[in-house]
PDB file of C-alpha atoms in Angstrom:
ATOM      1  CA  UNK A   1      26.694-102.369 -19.368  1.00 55.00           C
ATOM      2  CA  UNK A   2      23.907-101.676 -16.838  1.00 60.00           C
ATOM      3  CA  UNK A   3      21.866 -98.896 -17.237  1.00 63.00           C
ATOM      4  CA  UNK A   4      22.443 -95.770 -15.008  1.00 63.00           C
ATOM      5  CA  UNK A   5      21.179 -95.773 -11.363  1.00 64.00           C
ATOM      6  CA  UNK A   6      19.082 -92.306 -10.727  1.00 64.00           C
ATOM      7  CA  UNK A   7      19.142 -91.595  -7.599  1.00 69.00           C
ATOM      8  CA  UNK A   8      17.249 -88.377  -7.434  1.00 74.00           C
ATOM      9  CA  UNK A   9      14.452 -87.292  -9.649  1.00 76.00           C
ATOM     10  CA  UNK A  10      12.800 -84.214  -8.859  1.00 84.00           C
ATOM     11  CA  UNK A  11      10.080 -82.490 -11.370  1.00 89.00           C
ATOM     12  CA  UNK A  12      11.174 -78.514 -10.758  1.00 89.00           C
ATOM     13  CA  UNK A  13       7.560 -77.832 -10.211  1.00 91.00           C
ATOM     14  CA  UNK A  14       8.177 -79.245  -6.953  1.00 92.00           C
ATOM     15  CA  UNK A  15      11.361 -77.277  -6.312  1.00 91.00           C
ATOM     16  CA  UNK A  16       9.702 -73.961  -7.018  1.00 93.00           C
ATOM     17  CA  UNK A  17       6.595 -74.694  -4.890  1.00 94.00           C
ATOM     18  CA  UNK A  18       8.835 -75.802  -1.985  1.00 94.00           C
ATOM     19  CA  UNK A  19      11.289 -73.053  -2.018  1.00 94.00           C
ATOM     20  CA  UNK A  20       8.260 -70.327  -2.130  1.00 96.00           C
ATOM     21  CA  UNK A  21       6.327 -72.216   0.442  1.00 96.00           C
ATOM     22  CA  UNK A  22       9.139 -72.251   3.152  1.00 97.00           C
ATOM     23  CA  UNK A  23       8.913 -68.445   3.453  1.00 97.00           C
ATOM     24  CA  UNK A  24       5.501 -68.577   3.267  1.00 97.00           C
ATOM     25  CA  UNK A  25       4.242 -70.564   5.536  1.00 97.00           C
ATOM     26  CA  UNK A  26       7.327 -69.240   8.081  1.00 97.00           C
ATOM     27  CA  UNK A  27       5.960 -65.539   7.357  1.00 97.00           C
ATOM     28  CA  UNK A  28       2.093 -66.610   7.801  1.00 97.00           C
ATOM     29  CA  UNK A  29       2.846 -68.773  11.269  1.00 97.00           C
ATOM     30  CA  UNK A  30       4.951 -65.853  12.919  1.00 96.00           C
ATOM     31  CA  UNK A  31       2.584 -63.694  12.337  1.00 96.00           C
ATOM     32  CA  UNK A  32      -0.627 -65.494  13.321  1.00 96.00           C
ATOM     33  CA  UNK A  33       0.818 -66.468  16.321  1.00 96.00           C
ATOM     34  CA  UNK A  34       2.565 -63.275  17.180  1.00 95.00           C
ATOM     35  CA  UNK A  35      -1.282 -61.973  16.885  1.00 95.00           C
ATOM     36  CA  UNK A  36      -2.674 -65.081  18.871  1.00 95.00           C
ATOM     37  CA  UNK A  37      -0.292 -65.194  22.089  1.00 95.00           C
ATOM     38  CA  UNK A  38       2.024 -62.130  22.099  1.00 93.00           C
ATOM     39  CA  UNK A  39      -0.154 -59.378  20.799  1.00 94.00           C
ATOM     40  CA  UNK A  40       0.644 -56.513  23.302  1.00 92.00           C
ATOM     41  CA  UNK A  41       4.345 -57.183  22.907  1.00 92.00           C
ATOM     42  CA  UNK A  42       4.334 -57.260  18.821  1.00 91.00           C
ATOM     43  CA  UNK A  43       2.091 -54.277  18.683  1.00 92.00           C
ATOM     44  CA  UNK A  44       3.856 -51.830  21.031  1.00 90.00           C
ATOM     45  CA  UNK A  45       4.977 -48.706  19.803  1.00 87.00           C
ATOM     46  CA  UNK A  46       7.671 -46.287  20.746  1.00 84.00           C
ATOM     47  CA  UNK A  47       4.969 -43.729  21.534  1.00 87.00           C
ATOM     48  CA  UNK A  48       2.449 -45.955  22.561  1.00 87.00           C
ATOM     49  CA  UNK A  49      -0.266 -45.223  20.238  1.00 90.00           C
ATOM     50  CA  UNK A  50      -2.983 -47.676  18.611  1.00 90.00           C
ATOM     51  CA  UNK A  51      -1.613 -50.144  16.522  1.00 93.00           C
ATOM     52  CA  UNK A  52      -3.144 -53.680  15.387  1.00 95.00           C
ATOM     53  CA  UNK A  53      -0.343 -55.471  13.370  1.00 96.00           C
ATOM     54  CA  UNK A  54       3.277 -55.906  13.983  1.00 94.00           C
ATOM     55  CA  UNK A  55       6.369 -55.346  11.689  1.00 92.00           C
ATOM     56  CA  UNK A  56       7.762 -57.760  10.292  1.00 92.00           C
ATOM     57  CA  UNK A  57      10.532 -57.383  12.413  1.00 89.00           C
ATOM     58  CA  UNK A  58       8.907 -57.623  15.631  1.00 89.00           C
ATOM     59  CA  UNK A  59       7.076 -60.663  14.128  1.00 91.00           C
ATOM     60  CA  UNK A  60      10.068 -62.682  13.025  1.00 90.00           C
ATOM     61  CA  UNK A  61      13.247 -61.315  14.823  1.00 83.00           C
ATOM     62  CA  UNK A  62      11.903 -60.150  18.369  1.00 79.00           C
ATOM     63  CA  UNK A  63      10.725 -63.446  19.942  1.00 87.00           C
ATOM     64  CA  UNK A  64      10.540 -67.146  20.116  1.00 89.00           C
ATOM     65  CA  UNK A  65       8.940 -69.493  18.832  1.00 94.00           C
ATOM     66  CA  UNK A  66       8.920 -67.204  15.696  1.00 93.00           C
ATOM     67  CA  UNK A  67      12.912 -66.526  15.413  1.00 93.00           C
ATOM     68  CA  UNK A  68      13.550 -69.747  14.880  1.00 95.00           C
ATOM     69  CA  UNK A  69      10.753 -70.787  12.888  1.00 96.00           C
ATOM     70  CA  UNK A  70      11.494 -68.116  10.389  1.00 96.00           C
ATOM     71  CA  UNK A  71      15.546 -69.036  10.425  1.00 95.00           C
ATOM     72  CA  UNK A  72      14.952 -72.337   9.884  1.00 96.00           C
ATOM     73  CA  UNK A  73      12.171 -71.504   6.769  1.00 96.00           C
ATOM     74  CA  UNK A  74      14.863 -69.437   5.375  1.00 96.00           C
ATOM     75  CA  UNK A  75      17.964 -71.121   6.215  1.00 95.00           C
ATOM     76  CA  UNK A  76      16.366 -74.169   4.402  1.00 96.00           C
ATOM     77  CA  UNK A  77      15.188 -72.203   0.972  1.00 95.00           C
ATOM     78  CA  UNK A  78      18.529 -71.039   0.717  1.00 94.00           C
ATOM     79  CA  UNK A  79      20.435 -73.153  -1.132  1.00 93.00           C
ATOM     80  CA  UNK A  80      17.329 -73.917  -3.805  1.00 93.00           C
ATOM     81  CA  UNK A  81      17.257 -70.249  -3.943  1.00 94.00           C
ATOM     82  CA  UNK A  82      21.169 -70.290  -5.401  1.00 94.00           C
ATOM     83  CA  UNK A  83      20.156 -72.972  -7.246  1.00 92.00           C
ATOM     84  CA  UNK A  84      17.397 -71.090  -9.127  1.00 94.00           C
ATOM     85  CA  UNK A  85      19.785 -68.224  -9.694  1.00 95.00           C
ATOM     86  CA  UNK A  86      22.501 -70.316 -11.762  1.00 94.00           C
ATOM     87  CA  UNK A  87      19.273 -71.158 -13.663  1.00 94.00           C
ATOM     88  CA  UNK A  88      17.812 -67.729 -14.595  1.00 96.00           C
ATOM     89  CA  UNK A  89      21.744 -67.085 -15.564  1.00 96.00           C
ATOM     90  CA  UNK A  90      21.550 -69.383 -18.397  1.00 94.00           C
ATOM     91  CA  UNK A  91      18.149 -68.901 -19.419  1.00 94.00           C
ATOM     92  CA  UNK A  92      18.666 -65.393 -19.618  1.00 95.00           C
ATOM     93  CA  UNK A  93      22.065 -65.468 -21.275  1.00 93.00           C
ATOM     94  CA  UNK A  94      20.665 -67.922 -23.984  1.00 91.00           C
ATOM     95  CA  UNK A  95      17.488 -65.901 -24.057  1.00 91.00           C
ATOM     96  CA  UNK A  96      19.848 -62.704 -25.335  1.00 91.00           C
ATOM     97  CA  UNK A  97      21.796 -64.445 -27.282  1.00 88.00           C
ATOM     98  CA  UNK A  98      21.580 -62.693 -30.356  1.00 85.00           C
ATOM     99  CA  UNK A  99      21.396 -59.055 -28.666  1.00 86.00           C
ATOM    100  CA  UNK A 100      25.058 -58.787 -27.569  1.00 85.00           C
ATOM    101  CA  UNK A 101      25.056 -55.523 -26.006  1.00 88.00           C
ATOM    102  CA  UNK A 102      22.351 -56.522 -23.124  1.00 91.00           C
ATOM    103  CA  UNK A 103      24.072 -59.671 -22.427  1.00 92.00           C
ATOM    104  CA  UNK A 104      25.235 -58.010 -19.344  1.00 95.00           C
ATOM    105  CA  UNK A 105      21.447 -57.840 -17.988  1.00 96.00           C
ATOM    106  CA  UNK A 106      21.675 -61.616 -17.838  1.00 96.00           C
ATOM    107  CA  UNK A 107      24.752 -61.624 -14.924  1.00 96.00           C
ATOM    108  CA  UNK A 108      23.180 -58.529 -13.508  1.00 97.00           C
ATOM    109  CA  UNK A 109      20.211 -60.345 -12.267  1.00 97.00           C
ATOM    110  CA  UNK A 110      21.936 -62.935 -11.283  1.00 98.00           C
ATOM    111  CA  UNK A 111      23.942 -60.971  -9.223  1.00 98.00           C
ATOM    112  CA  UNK A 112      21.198 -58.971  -7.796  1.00 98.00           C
ATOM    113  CA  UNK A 113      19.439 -62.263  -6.847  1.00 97.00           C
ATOM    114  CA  UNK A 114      22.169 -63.545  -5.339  1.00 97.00           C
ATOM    115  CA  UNK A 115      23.088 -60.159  -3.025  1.00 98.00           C
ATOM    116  CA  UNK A 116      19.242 -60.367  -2.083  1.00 97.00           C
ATOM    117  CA  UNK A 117      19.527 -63.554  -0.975  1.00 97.00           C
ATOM    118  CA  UNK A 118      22.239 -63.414   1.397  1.00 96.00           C
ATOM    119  CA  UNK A 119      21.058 -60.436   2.691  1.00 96.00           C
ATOM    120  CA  UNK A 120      17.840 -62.250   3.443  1.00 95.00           C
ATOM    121  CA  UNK A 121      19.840 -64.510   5.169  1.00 95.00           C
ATOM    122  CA  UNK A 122      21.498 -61.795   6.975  1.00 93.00           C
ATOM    123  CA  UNK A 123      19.028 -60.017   8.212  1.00 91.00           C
ATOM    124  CA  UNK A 124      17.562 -63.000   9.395  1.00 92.00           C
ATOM    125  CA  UNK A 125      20.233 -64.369  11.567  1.00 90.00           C
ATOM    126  CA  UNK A 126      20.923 -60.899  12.627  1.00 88.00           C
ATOM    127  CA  UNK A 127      17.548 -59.340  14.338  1.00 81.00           C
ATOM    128  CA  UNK A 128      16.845 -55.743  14.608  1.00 78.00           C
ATOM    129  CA  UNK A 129      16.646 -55.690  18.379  1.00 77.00           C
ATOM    130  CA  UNK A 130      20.376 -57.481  18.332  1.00 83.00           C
ATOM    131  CA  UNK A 131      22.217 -55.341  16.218  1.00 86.00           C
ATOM    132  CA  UNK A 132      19.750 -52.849  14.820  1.00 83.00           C
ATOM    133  CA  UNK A 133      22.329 -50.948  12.384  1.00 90.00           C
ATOM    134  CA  UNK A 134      23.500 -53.975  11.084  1.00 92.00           C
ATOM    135  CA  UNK A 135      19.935 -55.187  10.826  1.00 87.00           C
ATOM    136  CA  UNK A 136      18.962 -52.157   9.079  1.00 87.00           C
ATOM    137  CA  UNK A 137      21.414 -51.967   6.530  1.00 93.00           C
ATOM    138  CA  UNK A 138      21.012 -55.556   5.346  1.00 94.00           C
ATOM    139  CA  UNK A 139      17.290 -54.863   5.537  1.00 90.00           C
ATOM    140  CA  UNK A 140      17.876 -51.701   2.633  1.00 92.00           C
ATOM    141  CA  UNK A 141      20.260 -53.615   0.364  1.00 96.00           C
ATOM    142  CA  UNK A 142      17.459 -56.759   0.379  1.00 96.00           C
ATOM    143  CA  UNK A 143      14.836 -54.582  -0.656  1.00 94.00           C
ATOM    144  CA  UNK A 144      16.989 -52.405  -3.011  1.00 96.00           C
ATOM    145  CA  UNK A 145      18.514 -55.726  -4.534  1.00 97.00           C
ATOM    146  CA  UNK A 146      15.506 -57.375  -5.009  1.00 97.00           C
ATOM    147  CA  UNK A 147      13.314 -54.717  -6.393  1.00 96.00           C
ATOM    148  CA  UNK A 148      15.865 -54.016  -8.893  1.00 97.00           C
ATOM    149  CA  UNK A 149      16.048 -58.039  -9.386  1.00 98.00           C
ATOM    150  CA  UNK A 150      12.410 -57.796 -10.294  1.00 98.00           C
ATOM    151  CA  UNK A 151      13.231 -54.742 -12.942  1.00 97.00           C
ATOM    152  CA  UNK A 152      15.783 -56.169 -15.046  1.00 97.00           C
ATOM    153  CA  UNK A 153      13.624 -59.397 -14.792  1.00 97.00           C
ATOM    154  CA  UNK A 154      11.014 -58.032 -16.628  1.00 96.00           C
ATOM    155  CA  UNK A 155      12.972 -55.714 -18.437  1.00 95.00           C
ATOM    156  CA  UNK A 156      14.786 -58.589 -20.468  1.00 95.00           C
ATOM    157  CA  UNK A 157      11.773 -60.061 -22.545  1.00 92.00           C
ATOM    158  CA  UNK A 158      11.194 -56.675 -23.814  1.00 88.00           C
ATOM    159  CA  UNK A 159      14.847 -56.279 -25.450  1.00 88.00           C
ATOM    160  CA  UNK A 160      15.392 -59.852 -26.640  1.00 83.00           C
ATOM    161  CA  UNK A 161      13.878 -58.908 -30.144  1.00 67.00           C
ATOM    162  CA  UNK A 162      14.414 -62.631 -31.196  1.00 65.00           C
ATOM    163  CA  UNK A 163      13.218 -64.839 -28.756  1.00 72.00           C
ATOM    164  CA  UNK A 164       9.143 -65.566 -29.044  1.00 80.00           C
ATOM    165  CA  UNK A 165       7.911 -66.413 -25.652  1.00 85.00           C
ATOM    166  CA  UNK A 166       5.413 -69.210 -25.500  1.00 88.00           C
ATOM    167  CA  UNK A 167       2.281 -68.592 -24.150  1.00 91.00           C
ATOM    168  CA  UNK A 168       3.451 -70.289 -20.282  1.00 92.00           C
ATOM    169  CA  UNK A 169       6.333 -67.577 -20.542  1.00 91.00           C
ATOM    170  CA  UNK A 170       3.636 -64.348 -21.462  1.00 92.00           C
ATOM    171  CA  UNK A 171       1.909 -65.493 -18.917  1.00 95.00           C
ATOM    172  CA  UNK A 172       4.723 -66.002 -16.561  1.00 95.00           C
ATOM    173  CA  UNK A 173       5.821 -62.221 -17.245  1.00 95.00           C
ATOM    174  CA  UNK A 174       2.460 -60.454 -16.809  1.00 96.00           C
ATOM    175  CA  UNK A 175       2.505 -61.854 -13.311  1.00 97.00           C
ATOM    176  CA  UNK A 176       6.077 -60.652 -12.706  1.00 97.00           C
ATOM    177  CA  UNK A 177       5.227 -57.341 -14.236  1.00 97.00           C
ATOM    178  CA  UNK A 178       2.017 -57.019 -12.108  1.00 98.00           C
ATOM    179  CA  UNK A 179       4.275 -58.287  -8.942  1.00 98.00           C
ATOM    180  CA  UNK A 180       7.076 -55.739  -9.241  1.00 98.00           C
ATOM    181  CA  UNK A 181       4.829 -52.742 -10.062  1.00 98.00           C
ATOM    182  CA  UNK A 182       2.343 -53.623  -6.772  1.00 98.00           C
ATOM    183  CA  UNK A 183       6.459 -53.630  -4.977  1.00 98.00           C
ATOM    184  CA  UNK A 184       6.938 -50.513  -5.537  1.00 97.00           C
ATOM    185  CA  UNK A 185       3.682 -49.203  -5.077  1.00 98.00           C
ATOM    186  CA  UNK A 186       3.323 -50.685  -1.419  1.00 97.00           C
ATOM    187  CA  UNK A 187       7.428 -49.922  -0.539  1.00 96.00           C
ATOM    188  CA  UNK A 188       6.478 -46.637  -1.050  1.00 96.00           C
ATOM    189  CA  UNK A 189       3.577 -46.782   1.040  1.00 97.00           C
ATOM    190  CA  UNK A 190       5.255 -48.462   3.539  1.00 95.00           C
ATOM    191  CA  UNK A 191       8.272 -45.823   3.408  1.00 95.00           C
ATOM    192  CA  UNK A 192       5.429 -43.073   4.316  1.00 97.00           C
ATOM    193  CA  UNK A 193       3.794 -44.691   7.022  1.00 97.00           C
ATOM    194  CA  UNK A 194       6.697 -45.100   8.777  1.00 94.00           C
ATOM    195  CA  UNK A 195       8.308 -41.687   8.772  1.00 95.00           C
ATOM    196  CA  UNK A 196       4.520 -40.275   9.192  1.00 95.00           C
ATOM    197  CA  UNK A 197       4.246 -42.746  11.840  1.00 94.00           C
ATOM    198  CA  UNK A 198       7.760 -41.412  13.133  1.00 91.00           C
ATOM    199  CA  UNK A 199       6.931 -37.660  12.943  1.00 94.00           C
ATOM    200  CA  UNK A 200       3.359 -37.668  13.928  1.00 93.00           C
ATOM    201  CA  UNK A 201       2.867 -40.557  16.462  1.00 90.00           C
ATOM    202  CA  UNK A 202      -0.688 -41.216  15.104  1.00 92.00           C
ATOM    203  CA  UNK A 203      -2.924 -44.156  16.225  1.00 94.00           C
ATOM    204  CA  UNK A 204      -3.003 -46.646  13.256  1.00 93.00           C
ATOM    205  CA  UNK A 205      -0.452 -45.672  11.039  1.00 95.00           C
ATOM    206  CA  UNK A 206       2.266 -48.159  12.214  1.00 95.00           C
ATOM    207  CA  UNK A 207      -0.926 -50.848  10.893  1.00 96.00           C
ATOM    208  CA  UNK A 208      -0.867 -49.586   7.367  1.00 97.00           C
ATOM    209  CA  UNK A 209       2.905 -49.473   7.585  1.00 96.00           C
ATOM    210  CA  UNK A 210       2.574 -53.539   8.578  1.00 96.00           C
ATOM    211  CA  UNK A 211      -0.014 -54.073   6.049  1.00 97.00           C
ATOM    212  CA  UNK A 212       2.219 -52.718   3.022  1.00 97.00           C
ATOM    213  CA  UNK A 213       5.280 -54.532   4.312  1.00 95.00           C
ATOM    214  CA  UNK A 214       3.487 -57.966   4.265  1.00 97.00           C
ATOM    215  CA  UNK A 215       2.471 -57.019   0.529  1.00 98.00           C
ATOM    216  CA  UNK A 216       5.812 -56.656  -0.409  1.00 97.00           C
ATOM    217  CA  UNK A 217       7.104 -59.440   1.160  1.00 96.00           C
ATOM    218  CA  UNK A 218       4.212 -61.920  -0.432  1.00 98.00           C
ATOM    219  CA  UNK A 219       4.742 -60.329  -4.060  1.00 98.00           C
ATOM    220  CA  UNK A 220       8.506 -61.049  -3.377  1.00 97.00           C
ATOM    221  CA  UNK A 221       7.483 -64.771  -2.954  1.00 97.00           C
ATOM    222  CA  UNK A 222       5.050 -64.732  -5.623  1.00 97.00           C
ATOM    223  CA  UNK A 223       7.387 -62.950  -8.380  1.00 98.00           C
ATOM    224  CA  UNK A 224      10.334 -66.165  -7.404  1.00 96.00           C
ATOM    225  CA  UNK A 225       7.585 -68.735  -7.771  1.00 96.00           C
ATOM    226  CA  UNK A 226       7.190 -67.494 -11.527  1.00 96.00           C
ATOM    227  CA  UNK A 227      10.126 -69.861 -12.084  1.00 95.00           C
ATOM    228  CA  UNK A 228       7.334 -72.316 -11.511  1.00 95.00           C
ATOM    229  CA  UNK A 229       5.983 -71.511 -15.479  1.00 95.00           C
ATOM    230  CA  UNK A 230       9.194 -70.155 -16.671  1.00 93.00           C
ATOM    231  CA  UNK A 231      10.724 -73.982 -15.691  1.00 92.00           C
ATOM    232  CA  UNK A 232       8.005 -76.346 -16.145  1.00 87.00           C
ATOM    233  CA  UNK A 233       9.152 -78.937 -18.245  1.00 85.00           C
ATOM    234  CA  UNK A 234      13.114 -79.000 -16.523  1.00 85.00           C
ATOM    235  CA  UNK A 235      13.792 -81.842 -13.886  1.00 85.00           C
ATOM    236  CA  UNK A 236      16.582 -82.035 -11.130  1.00 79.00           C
ATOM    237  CA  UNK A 237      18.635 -85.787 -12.573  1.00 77.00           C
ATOM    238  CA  UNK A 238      21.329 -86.950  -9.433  1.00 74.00           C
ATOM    239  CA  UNK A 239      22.617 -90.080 -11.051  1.00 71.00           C
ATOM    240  CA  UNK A 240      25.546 -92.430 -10.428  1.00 68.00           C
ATOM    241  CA  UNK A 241      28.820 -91.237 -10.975  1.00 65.00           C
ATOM    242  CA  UNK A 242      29.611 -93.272 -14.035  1.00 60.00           C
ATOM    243  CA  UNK A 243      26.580 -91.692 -15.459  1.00 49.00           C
ATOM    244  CA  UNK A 244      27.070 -90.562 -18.886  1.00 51.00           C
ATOM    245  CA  UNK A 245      24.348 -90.025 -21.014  1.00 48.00           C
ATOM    246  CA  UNK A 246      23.137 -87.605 -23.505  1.00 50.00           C
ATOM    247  CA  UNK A 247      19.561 -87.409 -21.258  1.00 51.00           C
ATOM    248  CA  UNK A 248      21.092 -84.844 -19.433  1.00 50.00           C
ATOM    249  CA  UNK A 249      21.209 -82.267 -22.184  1.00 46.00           C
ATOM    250  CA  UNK A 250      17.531 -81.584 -20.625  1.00 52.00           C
ATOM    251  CA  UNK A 251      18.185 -81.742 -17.290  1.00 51.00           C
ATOM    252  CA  UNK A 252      18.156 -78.515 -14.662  1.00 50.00           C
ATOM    253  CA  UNK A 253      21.425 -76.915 -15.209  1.00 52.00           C
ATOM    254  CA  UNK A 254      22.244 -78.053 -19.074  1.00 52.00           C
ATOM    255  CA  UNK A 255      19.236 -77.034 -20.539  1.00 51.00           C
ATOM    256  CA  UNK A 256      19.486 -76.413 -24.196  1.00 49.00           C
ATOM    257  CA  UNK A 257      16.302 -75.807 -24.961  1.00 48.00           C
ATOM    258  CA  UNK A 258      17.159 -72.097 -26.490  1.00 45.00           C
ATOM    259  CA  UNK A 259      20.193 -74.094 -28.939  1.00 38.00           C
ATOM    260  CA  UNK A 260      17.429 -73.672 -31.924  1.00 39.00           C
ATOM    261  CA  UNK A 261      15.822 -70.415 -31.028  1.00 37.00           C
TER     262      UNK A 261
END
């Protein structure tokens, strides 16, 4: 019998670093050239006072080239995004194995990460200067969704009594901890700058209200591309359809790596 054909064979290294880079480099070129060619436009403000940076909205959602760069950077992470979510579900689930009573934390997250990343998509396809209420509520339940993503993320370590992380995993949660705690911080900040902005109309305010959005949005990349350490020895197996081998105990979505734990 001959041996089974793989078709695809993808380290998940290379998964995580493409699905953070996508976003990435989509945020980095809106902005840059939002602040190279269409500066005056991004930068306006309703009351016309100083400003330097633009929103994100503005930067992504308010003109081309940059709508459709960002769509397509988004539209295109998408689906590896999902795919990362099924993954957490089981490695959290077999991570709280033997703690019954927070096995619920394990399809909470994965909900959360799910409703944050159609809302994502949703705000995305649906710009604030198109349908602005619309825009605006997707806009709340992505940052609600994800910050609470981020919570129960790090929260589960911390109850799963049994389960020794190795030292790729400590590591992997510091960064997530250090991630979700500069969130908050800066969607705070950016919360006040915008209603100060709002209420007082004062020249540079809508800036620091920029600046703290594009901190949130690059520790929201950064604390997803922790599944970088947290899966580095899985691969993504796409075989032949009379593939049936025990090889694929390891692979991305049968890992039973916890079985012994």
């Amino acid at each position: 019998m001959p041996p089974p054909v793989k078709l695809v064979h993808i380290h998940f290294r290379t998964i995580a670093v493409v699905t953070a880079l996508l976003p990435l480099s989509s945020f980095l070129t809106c902005i840059f050239y939002s602040l190279m060619f269409q500066f005056k436009q991004v930068t306006a403000t309703h009351c016309q006072v100083a400003n330097l940076l633009p929103s994100i909205s503005a930067a992504i959602g308010s003109y081309t080239p940059q709508r459709y760069i960002w769509r397509t950077g988004i539209g295109l992470h998408a689906a590896p995004r999902l795919l990362v979510s099924v993954m957490y579900r089981r490695y959290y689930a077999a991570m709280l194995a033997d703690t019954p009573k927070y096995q619920f934390l394990a399809s909470a997250a994965f909900w959360l990460n799910v409703v944050e990343n159609l809302c994502l998509l949703g705000l995305t396809n649906v710009s604030s200067s198109e349908n602005y209420p619309i825009h605006e509520k997707m806009f709340v339940t992505f940052m609600v969704s994800a910050l609470l993503y981020m919570l129960v993320s790090c929260f589960i370590p911390t109850v799963a009594f049994k389960h020794m992380l190795s030292q790729v995993e400590r590591k992997s949660l510091r960064t997530k901890k250090q991630l979700m705690i500069t969130s908050v911080f800066c969607s705070l900040l950016a919360t006040y700058f915008f209603l100060r902005h709002n209420w007082y109309c004062e020249p540079g305010v809508y800036t620091f209200f920029a600046l703290a959005e594009y901190i949130v949005v690059l520790c929201n990349i950064g604390f997803h591309m922790t599944a970088y350490w947290d899966f580095d020895d899985q691969q993504l197996y796409v075989s032949s359809p009379d593939h049936d081998s025990s090889e694929d105990k390891n692979s991305l979505l049968g890992d039973d790596r916890w079985a012994s734990a």
